[in-house]
mmCIF file of C-alpha atoms in Angstrom:
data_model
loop_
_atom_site.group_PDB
_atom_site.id
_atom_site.type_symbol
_atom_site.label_atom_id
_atom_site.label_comp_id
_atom_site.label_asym_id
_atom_site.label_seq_id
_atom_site.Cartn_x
_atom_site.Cartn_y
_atom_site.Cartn_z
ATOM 1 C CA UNK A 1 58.834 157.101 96.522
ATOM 2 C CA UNK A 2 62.390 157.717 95.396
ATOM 3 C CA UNK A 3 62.163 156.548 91.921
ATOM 4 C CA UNK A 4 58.797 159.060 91.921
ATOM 5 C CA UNK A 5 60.804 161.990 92.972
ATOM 6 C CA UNK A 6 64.003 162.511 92.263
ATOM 7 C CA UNK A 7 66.276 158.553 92.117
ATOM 8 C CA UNK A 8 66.751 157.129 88.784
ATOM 9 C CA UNK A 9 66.116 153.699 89.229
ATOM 10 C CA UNK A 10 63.063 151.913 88.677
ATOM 11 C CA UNK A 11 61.113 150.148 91.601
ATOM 12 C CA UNK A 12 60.756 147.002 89.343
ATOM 13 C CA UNK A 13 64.347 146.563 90.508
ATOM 14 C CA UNK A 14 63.729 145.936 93.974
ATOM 15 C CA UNK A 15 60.453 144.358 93.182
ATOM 16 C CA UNK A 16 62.207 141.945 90.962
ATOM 17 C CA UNK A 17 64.532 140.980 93.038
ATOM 18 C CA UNK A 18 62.263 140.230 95.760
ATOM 19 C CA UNK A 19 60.581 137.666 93.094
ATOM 20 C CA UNK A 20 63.783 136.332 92.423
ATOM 21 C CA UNK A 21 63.105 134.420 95.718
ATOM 22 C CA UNK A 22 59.604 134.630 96.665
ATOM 23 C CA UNK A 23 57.126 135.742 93.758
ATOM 24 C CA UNK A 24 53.762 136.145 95.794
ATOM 25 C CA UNK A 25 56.124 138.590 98.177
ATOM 26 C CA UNK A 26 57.114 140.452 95.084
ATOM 27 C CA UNK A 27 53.545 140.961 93.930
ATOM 28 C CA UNK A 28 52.594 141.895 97.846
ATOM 29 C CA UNK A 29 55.403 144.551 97.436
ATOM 30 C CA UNK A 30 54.226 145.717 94.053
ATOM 31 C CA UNK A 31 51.166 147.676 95.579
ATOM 32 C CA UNK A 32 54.138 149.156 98.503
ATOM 33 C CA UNK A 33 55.454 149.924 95.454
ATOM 34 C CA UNK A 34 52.614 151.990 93.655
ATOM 35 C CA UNK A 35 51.694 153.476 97.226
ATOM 36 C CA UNK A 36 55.168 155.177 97.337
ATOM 37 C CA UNK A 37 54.692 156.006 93.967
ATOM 38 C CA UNK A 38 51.829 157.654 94.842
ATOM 39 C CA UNK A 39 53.078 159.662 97.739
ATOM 40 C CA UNK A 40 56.336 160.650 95.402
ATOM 41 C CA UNK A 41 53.718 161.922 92.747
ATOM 42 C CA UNK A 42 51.782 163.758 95.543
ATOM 43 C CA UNK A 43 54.807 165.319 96.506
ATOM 44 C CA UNK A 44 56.573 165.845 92.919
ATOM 45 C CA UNK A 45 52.837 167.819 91.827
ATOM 46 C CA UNK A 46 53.372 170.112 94.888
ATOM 47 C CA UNK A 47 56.556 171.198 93.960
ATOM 48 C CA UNK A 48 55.367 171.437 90.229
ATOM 49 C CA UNK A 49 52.701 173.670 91.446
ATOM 50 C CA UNK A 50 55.043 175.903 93.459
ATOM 51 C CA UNK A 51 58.527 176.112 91.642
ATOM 52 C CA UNK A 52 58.559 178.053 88.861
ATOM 53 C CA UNK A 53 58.453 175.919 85.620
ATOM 54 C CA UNK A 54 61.795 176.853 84.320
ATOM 55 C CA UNK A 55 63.357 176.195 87.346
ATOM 56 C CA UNK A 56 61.520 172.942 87.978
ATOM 57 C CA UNK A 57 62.516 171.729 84.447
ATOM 58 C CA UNK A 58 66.475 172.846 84.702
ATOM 59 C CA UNK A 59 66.257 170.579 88.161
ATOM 60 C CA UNK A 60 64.443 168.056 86.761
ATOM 61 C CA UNK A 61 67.343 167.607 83.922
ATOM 62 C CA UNK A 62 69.840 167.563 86.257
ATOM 63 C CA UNK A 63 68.780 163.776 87.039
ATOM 64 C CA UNK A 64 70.824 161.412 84.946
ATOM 65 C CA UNK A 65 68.589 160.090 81.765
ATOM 66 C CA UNK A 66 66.465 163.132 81.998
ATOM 67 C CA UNK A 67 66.658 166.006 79.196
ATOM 68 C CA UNK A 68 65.510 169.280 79.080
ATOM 69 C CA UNK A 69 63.860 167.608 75.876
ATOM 70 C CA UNK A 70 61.826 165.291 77.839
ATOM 71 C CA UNK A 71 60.499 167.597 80.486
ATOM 72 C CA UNK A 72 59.460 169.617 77.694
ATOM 73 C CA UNK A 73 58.095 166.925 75.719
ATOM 74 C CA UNK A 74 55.927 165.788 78.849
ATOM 75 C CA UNK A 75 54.759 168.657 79.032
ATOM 76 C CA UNK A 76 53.682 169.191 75.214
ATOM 77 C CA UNK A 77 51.437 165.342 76.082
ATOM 78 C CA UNK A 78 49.838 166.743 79.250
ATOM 79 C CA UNK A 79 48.567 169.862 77.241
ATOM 80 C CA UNK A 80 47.776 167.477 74.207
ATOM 81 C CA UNK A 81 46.574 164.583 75.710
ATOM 82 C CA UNK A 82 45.766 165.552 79.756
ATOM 83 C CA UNK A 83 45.589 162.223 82.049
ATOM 84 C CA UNK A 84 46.459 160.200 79.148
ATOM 85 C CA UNK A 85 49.396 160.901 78.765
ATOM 86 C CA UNK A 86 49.995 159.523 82.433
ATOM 87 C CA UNK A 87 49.159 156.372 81.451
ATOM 88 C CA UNK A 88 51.288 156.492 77.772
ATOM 89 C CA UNK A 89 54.294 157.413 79.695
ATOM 90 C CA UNK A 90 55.414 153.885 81.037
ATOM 91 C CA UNK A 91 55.311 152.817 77.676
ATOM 92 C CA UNK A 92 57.729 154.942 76.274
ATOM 93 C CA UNK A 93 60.153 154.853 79.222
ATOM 94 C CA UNK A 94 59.392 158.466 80.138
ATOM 95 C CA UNK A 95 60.121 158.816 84.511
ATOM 96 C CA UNK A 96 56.548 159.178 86.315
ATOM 97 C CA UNK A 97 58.116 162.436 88.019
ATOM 98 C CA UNK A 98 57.679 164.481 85.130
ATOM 99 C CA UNK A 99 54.448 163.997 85.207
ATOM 100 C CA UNK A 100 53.317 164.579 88.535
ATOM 101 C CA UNK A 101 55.834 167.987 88.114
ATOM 102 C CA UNK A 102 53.674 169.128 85.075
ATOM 103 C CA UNK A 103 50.314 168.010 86.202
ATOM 104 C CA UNK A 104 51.122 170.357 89.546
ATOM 105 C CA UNK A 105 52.844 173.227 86.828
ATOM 106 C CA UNK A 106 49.516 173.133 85.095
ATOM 107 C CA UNK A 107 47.389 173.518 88.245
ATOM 108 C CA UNK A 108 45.560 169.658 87.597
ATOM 109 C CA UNK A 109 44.025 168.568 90.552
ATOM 110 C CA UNK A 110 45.850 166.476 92.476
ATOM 111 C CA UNK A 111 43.145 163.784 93.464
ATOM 112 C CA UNK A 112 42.738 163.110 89.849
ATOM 113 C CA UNK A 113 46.184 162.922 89.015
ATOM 114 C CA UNK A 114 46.677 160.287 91.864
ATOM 115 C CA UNK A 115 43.788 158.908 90.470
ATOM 116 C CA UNK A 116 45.137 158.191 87.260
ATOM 117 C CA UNK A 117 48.753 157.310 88.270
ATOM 118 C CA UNK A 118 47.427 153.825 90.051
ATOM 119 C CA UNK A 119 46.435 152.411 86.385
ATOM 120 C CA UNK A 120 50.272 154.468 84.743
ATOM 121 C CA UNK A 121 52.305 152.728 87.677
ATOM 122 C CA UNK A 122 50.916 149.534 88.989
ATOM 123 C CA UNK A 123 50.227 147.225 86.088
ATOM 124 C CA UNK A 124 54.320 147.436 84.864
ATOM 125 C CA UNK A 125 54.923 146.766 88.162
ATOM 126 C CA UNK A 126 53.044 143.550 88.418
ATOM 127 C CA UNK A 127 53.700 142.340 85.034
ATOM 128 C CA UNK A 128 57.686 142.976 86.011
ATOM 129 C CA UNK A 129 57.242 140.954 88.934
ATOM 130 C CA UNK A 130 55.207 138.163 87.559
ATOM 131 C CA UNK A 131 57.815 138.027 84.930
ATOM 132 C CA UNK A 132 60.793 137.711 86.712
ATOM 133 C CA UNK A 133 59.367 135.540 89.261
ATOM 134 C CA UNK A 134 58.271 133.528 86.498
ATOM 135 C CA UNK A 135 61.196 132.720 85.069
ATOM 136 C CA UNK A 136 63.436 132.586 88.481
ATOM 137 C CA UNK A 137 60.597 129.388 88.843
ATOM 138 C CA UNK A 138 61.138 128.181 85.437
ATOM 139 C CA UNK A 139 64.971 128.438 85.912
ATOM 140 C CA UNK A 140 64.990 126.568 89.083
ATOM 141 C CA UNK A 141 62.774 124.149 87.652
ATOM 142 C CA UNK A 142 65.031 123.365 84.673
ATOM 143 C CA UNK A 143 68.186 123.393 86.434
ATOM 144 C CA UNK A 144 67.402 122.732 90.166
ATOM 145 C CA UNK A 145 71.261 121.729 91.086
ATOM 146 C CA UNK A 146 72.675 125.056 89.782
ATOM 147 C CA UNK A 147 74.119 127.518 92.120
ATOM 148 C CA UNK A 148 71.905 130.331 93.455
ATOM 149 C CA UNK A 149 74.674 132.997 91.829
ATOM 150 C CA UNK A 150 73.770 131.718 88.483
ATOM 151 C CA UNK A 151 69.982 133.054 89.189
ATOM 152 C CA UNK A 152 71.445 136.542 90.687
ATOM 153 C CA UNK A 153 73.914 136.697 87.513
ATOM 154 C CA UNK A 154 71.270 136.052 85.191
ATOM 155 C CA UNK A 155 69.401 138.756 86.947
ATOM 156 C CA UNK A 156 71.912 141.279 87.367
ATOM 157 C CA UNK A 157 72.769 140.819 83.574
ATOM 158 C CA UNK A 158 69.525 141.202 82.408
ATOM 159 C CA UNK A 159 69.090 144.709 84.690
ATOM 160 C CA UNK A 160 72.563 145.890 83.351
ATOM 161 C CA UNK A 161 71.605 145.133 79.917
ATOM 162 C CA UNK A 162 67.961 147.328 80.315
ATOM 163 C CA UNK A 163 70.067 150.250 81.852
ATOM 164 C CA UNK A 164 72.708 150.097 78.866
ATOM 165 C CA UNK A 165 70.200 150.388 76.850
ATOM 166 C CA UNK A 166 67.802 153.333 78.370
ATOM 167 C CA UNK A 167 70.792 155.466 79.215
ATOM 168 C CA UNK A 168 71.908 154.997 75.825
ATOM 169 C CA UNK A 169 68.606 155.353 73.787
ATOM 170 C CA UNK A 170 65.398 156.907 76.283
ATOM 171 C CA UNK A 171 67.674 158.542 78.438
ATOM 172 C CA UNK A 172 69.573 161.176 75.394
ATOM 173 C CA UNK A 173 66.183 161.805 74.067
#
């Protein structure tokens, strides 16, 4: 729900970290995950719908890795592309919230919005999970004497490194 509305960090975060430990709990909390995605884009295309779109969009940049040039870009998709464009955003790193925001500024209806954010949201989710829980497995299989810190380190390396990187490149767009 935060990540859907107005935080900056990705649920995969959480979700991964969960898997760290216990990977069928991490996919279990991948559809809490899309659920509160769900209710953040619910909420996120309410406010589209009722804030004027200027005002939305100066807001909306206002959230660190989010431009004026991607709200408006999101919004050049939705017209182009409709619902698609839902689903293309994950791909290119572009937040879920912008989105919801447009599909509400452009009157969509909501039901089909929600509709089509299950198949945008929940698949990087799971394959996120899976991932890291895959290798946390492989890792402690492979070296099963070394310290649980090493796993976190690895972890919180590898989450640093993605955010370096997005701020740096997805984030100025």
């Amino acid at each position: 729900f935060a990540e859907a509305t107005a935080f900056f960090v990705v649920p995969d975060v959480w979700l991964s970290a969960v898997a760290v430990r216990n990977l069928p709990r991490g996919l279990a909390c991948a559809a809490s995950a899309t659920a509160g995605a769900l209710v953040g884009g619910a909420v996120m295309h309410r406010w589209g719908a009722r804030v004027p779109g200027d005002d939305s969009a100066r807001m909306l940049a206002r959230i660190p890795a989010v431009s004026s040039a991607m709200v408006a870009r999101v919004e050049r998709d939705m017209a182009a592309r409709g619902f698609t464009a839902v689903l293309l955003g994950p791909l290119r790193g572009t937040p879920y919230k912008l989105y919801a925001r447009t599909a509400g500024l452009r009157g969509d209806p909501l039901h089909r919005f929600l509709a089509w954010s299950v198949p945008a949201r929940a698949p990087r989710f799971v394959v996120v999970t899976a991932a890291v829980g895959g290798i946390s497995a492989l890792h402690g299989r492979l070296w099963p004497d070394a310290p649980e810190r090493v796993r976190w380190a690895i972890f919180g390396t590898g989450w640093t490194a993605f955010y370096a990187w997005y701020f740096r490149t997805v984030g100025r767009e």
